[in-house]
Backbone as CSV, one residue per row, in Angstrom:
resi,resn,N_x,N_y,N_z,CA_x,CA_y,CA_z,C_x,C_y,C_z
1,UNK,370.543,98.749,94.064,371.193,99.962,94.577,370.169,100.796,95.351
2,UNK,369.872,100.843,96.760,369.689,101.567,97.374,370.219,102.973,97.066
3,UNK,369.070,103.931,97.798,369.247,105.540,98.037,370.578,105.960,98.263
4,UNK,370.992,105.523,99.605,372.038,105.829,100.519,373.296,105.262,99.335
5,UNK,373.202,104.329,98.493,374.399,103.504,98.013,374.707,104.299,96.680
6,UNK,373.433,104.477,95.971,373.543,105.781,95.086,374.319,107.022,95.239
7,UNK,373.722,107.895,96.020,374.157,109.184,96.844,375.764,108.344,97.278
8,UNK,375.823,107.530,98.175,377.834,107.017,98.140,378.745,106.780,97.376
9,UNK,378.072,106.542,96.262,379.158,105.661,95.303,379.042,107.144,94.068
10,UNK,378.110,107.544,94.073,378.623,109.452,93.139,379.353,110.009,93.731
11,UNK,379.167,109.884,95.141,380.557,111.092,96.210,381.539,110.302,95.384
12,UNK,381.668,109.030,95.852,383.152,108.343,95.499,383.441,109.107,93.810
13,UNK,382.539,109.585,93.051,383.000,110.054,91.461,383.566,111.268,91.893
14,UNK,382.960,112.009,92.915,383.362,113.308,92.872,381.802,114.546,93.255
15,UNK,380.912,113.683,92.956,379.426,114.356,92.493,378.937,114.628,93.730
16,UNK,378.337,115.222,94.183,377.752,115.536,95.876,376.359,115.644,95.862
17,UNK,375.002,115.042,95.770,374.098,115.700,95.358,373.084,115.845,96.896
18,UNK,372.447,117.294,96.553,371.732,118.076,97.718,370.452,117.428,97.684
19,UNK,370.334,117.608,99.369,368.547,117.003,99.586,367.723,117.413,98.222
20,UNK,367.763,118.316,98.391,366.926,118.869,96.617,367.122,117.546,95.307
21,UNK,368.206,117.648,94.894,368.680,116.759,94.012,367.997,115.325,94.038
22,UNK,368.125,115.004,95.458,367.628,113.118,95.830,366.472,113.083,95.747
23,UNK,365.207,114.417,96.270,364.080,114.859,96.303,364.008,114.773,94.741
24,UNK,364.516,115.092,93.558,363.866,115.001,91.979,363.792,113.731,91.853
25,UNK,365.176,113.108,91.988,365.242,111.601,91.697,364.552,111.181,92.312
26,UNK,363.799,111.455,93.744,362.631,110.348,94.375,361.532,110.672,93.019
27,UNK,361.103,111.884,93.162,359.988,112.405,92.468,360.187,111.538,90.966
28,UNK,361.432,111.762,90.503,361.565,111.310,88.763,360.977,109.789,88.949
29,UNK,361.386,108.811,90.061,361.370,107.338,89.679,359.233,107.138,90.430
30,UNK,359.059,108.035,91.353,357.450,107.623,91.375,356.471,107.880,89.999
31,UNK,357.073,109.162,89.419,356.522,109.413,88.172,356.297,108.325,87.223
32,UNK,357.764,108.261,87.018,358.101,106.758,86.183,357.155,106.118,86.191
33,UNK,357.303,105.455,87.610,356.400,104.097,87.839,355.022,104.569,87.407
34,UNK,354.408,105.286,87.796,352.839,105.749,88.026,352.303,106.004,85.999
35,UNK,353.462,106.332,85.708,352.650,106.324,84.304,353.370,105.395,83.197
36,UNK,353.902,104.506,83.818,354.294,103.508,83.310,353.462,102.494,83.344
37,UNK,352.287,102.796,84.067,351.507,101.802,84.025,350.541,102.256,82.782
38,UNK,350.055,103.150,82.082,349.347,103.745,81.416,350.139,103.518,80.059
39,UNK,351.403,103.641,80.068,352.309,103.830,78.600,353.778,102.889,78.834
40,UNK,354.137,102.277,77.783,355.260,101.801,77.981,356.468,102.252,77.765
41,UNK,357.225,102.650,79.059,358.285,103.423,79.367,359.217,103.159,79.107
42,UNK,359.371,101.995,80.537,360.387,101.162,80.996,360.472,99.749,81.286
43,UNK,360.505,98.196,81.087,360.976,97.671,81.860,361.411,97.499,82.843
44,UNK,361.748,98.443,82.940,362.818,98.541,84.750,361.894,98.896,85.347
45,UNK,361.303,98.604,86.521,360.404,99.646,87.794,360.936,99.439,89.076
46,UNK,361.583,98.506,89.262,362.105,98.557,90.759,362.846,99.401,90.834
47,UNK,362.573,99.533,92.219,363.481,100.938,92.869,365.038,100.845,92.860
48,UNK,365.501,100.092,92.910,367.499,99.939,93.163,367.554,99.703,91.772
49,UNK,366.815,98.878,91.040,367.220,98.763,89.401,367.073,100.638,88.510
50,UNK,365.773,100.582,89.116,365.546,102.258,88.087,366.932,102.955,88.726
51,UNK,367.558,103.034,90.342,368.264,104.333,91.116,369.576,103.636,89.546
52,UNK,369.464,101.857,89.930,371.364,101.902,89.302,371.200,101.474,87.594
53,UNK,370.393,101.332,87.557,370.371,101.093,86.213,369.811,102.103,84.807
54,UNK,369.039,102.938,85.394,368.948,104.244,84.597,369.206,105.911,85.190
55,UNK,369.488,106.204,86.714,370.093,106.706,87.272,371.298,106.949,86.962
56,UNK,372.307,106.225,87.868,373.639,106.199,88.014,374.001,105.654,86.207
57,UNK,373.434,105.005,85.748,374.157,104.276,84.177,374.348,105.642,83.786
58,UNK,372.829,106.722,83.355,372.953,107.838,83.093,374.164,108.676,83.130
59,UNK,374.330,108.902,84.345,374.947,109.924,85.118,376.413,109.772,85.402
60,UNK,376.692,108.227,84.537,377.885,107.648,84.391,378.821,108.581,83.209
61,UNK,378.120,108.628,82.357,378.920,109.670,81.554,379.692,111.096,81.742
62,UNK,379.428,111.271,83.359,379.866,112.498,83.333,381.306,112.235,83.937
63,UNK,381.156,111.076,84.454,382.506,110.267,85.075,383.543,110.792,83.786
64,UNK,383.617,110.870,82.391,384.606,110.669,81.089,384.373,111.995,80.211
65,UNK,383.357,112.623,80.970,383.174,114.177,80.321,383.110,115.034,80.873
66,UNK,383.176,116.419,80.742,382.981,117.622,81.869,381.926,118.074,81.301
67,UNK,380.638,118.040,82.472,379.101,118.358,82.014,379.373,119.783,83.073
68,UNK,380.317,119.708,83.615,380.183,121.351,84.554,379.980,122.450,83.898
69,UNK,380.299,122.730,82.391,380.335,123.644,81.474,378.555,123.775,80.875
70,UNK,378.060,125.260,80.483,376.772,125.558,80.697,377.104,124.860,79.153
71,UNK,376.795,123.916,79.108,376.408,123.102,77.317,375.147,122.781,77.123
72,UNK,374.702,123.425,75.817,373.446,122.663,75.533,373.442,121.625,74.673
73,UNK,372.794,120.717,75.546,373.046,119.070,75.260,371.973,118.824,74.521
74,UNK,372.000,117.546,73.372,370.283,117.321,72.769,370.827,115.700,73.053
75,UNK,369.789,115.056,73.024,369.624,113.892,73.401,368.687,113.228,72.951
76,UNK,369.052,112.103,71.544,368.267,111.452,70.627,367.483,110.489,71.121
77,UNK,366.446,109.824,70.712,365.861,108.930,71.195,365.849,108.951,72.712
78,UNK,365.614,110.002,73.494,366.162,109.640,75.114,364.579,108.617,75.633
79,UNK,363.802,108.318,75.280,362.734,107.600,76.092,362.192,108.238,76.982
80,UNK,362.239,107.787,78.090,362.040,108.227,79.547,362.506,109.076,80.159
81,UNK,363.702,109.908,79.256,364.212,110.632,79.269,365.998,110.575,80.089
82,UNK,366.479,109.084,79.543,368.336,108.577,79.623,368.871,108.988,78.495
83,UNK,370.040,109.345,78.678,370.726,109.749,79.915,370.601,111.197,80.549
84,UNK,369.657,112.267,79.795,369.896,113.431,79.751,369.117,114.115,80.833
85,UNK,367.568,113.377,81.596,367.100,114.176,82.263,368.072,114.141,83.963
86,UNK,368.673,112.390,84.396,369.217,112.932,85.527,370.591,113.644,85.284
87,UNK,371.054,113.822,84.226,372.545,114.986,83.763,371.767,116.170,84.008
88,UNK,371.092,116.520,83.707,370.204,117.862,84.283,370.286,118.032,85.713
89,UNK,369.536,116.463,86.055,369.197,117.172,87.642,370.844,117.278,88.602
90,UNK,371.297,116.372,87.534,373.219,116.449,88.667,373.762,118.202,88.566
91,UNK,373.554,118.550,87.274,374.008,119.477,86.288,372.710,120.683,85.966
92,UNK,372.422,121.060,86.810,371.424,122.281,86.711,371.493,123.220,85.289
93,UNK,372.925,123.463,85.239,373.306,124.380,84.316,372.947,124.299,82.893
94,UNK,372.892,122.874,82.843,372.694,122.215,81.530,371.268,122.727,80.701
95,UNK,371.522,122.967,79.345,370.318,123.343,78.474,370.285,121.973,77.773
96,UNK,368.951,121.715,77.711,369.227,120.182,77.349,367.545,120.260,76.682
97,UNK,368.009,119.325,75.539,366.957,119.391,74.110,366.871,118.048,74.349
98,UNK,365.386,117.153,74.264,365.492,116.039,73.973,364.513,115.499,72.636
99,UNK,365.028,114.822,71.745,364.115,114.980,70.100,363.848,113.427,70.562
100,UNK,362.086,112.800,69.853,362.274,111.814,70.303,360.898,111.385,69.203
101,UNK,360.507,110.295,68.384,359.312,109.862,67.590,358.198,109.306,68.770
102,UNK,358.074,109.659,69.184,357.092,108.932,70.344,356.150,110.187,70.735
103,UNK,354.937,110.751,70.292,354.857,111.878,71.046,354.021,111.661,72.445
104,UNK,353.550,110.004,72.622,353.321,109.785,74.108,354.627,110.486,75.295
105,UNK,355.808,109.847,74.568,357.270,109.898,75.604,357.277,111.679,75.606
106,UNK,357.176,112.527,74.760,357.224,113.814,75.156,356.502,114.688,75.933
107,UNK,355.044,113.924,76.201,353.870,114.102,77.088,354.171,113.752,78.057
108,UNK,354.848,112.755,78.540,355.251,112.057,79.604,356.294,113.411,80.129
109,UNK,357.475,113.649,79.347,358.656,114.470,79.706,358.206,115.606,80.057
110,UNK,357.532,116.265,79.314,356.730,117.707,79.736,356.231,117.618,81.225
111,UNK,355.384,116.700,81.546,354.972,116.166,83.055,355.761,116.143,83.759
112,UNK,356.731,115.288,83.476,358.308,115.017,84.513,358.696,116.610,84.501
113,UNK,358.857,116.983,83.676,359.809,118.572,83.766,359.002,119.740,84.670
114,UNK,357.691,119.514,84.301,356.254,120.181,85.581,356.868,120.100,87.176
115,UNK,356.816,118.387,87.293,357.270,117.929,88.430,358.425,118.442,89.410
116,UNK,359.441,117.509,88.251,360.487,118.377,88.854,361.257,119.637,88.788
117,UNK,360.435,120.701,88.223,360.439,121.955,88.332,362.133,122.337,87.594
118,UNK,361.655,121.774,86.439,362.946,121.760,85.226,362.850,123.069,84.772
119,UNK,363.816,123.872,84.700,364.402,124.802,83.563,365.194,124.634,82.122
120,UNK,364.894,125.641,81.225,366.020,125.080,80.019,366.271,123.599,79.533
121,UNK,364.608,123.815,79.786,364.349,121.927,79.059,363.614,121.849,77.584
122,UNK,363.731,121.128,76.579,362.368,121.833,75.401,362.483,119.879,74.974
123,UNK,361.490,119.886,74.386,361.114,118.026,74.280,360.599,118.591,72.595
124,UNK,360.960,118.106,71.995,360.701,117.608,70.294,360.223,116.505,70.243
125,UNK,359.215,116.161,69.067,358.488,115.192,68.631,359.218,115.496,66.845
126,UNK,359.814,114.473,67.084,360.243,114.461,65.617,361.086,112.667,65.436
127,UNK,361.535,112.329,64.480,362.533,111.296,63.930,363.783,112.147,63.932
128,UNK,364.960,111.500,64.483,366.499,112.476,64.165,366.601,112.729,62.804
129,UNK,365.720,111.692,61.823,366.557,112.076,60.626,366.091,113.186,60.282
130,UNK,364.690,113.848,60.548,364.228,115.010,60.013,364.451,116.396,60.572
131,UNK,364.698,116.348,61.911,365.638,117.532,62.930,366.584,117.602,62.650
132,UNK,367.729,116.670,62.145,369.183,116.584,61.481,368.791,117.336,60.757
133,UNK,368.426,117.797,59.576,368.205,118.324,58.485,367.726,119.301,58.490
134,UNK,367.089,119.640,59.377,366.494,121.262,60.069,367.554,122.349,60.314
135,UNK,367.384,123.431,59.596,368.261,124.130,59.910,368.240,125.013,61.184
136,UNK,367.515,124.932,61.863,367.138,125.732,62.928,367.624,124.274,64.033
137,UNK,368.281,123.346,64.277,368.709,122.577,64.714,370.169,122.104,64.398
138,UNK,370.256,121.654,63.247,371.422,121.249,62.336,372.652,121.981,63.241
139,UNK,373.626,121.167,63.758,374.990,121.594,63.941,375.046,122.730,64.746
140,UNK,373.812,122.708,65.730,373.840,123.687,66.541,373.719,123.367,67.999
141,UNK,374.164,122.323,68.444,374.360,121.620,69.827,375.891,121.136,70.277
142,UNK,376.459,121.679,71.635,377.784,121.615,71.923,377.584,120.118,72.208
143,UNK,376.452,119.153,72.436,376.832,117.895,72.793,375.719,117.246,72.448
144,UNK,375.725,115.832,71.933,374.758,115.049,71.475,375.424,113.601,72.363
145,UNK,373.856,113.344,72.990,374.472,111.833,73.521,373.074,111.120,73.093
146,UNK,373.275,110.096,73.582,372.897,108.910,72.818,372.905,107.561,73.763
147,UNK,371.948,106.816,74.413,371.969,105.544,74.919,371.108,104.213,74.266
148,UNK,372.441,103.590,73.646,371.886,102.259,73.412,370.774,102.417,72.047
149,UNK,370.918,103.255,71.223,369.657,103.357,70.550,369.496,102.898,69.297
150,UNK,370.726,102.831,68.749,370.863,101.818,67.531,372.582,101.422,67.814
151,UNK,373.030,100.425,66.545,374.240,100.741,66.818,375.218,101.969,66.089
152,UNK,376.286,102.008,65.872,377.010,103.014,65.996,377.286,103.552,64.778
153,UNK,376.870,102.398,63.915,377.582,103.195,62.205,375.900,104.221,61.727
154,UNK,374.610,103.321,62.459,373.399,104.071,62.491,372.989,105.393,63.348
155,UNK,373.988,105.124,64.434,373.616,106.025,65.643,374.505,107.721,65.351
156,UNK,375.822,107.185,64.915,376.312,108.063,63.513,376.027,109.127,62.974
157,UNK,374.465,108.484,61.885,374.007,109.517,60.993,372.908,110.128,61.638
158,UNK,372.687,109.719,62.538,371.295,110.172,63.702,371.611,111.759,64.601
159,UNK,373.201,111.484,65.014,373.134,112.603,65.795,374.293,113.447,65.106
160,UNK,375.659,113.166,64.805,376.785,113.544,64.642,376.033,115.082,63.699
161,UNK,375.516,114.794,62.683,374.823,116.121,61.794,374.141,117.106,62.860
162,UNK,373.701,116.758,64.608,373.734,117.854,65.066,374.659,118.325,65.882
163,UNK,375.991,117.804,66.065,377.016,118.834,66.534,377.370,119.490,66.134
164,UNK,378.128,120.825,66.693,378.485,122.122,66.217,379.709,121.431,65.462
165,UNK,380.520,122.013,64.859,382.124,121.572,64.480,382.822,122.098,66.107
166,UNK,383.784,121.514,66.438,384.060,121.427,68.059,383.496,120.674,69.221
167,UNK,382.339,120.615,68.885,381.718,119.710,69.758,381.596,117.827,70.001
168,UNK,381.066,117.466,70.643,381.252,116.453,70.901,379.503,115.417,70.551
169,UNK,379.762,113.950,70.389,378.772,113.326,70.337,379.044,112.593,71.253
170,UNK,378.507,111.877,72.467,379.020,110.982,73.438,378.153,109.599,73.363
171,UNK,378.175,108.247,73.157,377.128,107.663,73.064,377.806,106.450,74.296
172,UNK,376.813,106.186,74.601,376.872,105.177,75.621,376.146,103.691,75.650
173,UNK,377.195,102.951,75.654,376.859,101.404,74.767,377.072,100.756,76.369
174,UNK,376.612,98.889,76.032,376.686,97.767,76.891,378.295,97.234,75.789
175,UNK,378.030,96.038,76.241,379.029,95.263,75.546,378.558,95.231,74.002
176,UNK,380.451,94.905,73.779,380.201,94.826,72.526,380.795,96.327,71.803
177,UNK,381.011,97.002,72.139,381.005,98.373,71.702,382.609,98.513,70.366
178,UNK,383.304,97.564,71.418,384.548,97.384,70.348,384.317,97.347,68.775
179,UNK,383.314,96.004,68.538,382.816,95.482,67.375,381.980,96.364,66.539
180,UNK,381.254,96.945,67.348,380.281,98.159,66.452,380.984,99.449,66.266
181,UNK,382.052,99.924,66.836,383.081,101.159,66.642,384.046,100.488,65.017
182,UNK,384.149,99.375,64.890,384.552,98.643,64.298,384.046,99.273,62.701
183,UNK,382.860,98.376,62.926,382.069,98.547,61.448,381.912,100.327,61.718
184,UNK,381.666,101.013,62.733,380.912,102.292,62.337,381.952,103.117,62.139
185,UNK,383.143,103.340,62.348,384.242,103.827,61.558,383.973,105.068,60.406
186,UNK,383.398,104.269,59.521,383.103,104.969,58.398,382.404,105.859,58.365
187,UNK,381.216,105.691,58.925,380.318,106.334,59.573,380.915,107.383,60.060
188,UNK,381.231,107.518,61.135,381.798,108.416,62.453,382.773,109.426,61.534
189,UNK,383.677,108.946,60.079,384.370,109.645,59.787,383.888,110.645,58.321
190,UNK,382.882,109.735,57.926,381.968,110.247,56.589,381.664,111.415,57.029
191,UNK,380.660,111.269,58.570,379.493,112.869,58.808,380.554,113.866,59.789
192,UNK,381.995,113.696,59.932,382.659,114.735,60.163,383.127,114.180,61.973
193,UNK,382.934,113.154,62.033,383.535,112.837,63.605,385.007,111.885,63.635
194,UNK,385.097,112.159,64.872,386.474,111.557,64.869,386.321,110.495,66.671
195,UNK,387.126,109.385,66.645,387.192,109.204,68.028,387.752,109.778,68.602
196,UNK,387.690,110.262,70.207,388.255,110.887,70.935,389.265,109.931,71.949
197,UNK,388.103,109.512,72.486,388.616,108.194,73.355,387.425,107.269,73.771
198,UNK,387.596,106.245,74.286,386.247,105.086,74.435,387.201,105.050,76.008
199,UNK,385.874,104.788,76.706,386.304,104.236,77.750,385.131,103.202,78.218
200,UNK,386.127,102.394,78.963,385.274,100.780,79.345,385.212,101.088,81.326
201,UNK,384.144,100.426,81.318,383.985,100.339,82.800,382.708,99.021,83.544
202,UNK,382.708,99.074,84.479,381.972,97.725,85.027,380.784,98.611,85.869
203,UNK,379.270,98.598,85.568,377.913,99.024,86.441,378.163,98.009,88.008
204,UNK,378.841,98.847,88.594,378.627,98.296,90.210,377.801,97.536,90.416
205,UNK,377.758,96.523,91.120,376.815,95.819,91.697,376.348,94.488,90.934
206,UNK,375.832,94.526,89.249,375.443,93.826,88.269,376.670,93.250,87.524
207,UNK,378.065,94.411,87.757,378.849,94.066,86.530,378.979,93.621,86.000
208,UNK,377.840,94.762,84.857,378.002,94.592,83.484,378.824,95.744,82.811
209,UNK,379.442,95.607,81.711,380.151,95.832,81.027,379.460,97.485,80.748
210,UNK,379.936,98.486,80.865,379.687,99.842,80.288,380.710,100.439,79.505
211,UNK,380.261,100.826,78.289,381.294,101.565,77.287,380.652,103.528,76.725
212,UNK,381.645,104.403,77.371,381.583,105.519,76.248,382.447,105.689,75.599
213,UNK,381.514,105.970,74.423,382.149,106.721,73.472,382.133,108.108,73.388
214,UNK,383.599,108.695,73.504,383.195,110.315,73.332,384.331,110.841,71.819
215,UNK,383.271,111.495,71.365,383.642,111.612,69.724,383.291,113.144,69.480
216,UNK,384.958,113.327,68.720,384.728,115.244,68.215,384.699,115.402,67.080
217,UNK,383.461,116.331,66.704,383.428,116.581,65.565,384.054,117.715,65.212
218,UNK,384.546,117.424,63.651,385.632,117.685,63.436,385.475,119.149,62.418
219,UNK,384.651,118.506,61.348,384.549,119.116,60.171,382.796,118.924,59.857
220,UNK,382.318,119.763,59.230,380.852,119.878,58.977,380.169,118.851,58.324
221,UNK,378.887,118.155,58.866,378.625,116.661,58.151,378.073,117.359,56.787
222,UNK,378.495,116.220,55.563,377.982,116.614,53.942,376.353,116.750,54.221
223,UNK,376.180,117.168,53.662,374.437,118.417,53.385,373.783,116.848,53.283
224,UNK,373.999,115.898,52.783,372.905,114.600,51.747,372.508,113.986,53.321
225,UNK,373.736,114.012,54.607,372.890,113.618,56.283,372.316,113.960,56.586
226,UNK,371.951,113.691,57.352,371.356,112.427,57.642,370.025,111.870,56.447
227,UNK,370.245,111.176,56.205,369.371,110.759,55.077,367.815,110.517,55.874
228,UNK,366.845,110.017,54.667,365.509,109.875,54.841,365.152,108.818,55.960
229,UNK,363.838,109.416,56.686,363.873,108.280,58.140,364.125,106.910,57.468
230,UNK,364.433,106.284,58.354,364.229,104.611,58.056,365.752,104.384,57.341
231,UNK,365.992,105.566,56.314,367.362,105.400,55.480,368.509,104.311,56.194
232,UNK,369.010,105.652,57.024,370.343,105.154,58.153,369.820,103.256,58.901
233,UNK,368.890,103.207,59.091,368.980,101.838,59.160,369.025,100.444,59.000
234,UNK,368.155,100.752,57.480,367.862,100.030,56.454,369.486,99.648,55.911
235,UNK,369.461,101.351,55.055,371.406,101.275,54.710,372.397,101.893,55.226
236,UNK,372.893,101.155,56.119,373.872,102.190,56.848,375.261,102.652,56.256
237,UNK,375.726,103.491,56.804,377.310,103.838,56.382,378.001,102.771,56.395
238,UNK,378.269,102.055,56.009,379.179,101.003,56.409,380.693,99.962,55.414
């Protein structure tokens, strides 16, 4: 995916983004590369793979959600900072938290946010299970998303304990998503979430299989969630 094919195929969503905007995303993917050589980021470094494959995949979620609303978003495990730093740069408005065990990846994000001259950004060094449990965090985010980071009955007890009651958890899977909504059920309904709707779609160009999940929470997750790190994966809800 070329520049030009990027920038075309978001008009086609609806999304319009300003010289400014294409100017972060140049800036976000040289960054990438340049200290990706120092720390391990990404896999991905080519240019049309990073624009369509952590770009646009990103920025795919807003296709099935309304990010136009000033929400402050937290975003578990984001890495390199998917899906939440280019929802920022589409979505200015956005207050966006990203919690992450890596405190290389938050050194990295702090840099990126320097760069591209981010507002209403804050980067945590923590495990979800121990920010879940924080009360100065706990159930105090209108949106929690999530890419690919465990599966779903784990991914579950990771974030759902920080949505508000009303709010939403959105997670964004490859294939397969049917099967793991499946088993995580229990999960999703134990820490107070509910499905909303899943939607399926095909990554242009590669088509491959893309699935969100967007899930409302309902009722307040029980106090014992998110359990001790390592817990949720070892034993999951299931």
């Amino acid at each position: 995916m070329n520049i030009e094919q990027f920038k075309a195929m978001l008009h086609e969503k609806g999304i319009t983004l300003s010289d400014e905007q294409l100017d972060q995303f140049d800036k976000y993917f040289h960054t990438l590369v340049e200290w990706n050589e120092k720390m391990n980021l990404t896999a991905i470094t080519e240019q049309g793979d990073v624009y369509l494959k952590h770009f646009y995949d990103s920025i795919s979620a807003a296709f099935y959600f309304d990010f136009t609303q000033p929400l402050h978003l937290c975003d578990v495990g984001a890495g390199a900072g998917f899906p939440s730093i280019p929802l920022k740069i589409v979505f200015p408005q956005l207050e966006v938290t990203i919690v992450d065990s890596l405190n290389k990846r938050i050194t990295f994000l702090n840099h990126l946010a320097n760069v591209l001259k981010l507002e209403k950004v804050h980067f945590i060094h923590d495990r979800a299970e121990t920010f879940g449990v924080n009360p100065n965090y706990r159930e105090s985010y209108d949106l929690v998303t999530a890419r690919a980071v465990a599966r779903m009955s784990v991914l579950s007890e990771l974030c759902l304990p920080l949505v508000k009651v009303g709010g939403h958890f959105v997670a964004m899977k490859a294939a397969h998503a049917n099967d793991e909504l499946n088993v995580g059920q229990k999960a999703i309904h134990t820490l107070g979430g509910k499905l909303e709707q899943m939607y399926t779609f095909t990554l242009p160009m590669e088509e491959s299989e893309r699935n969100i999940l967007v899930i409302k929470k309902e009722k307040q997750t029980p106090k014992k969630y998110p359990r001790k790190p390592g817990t949720p994966g070892k034993m999951p809800i299931e």
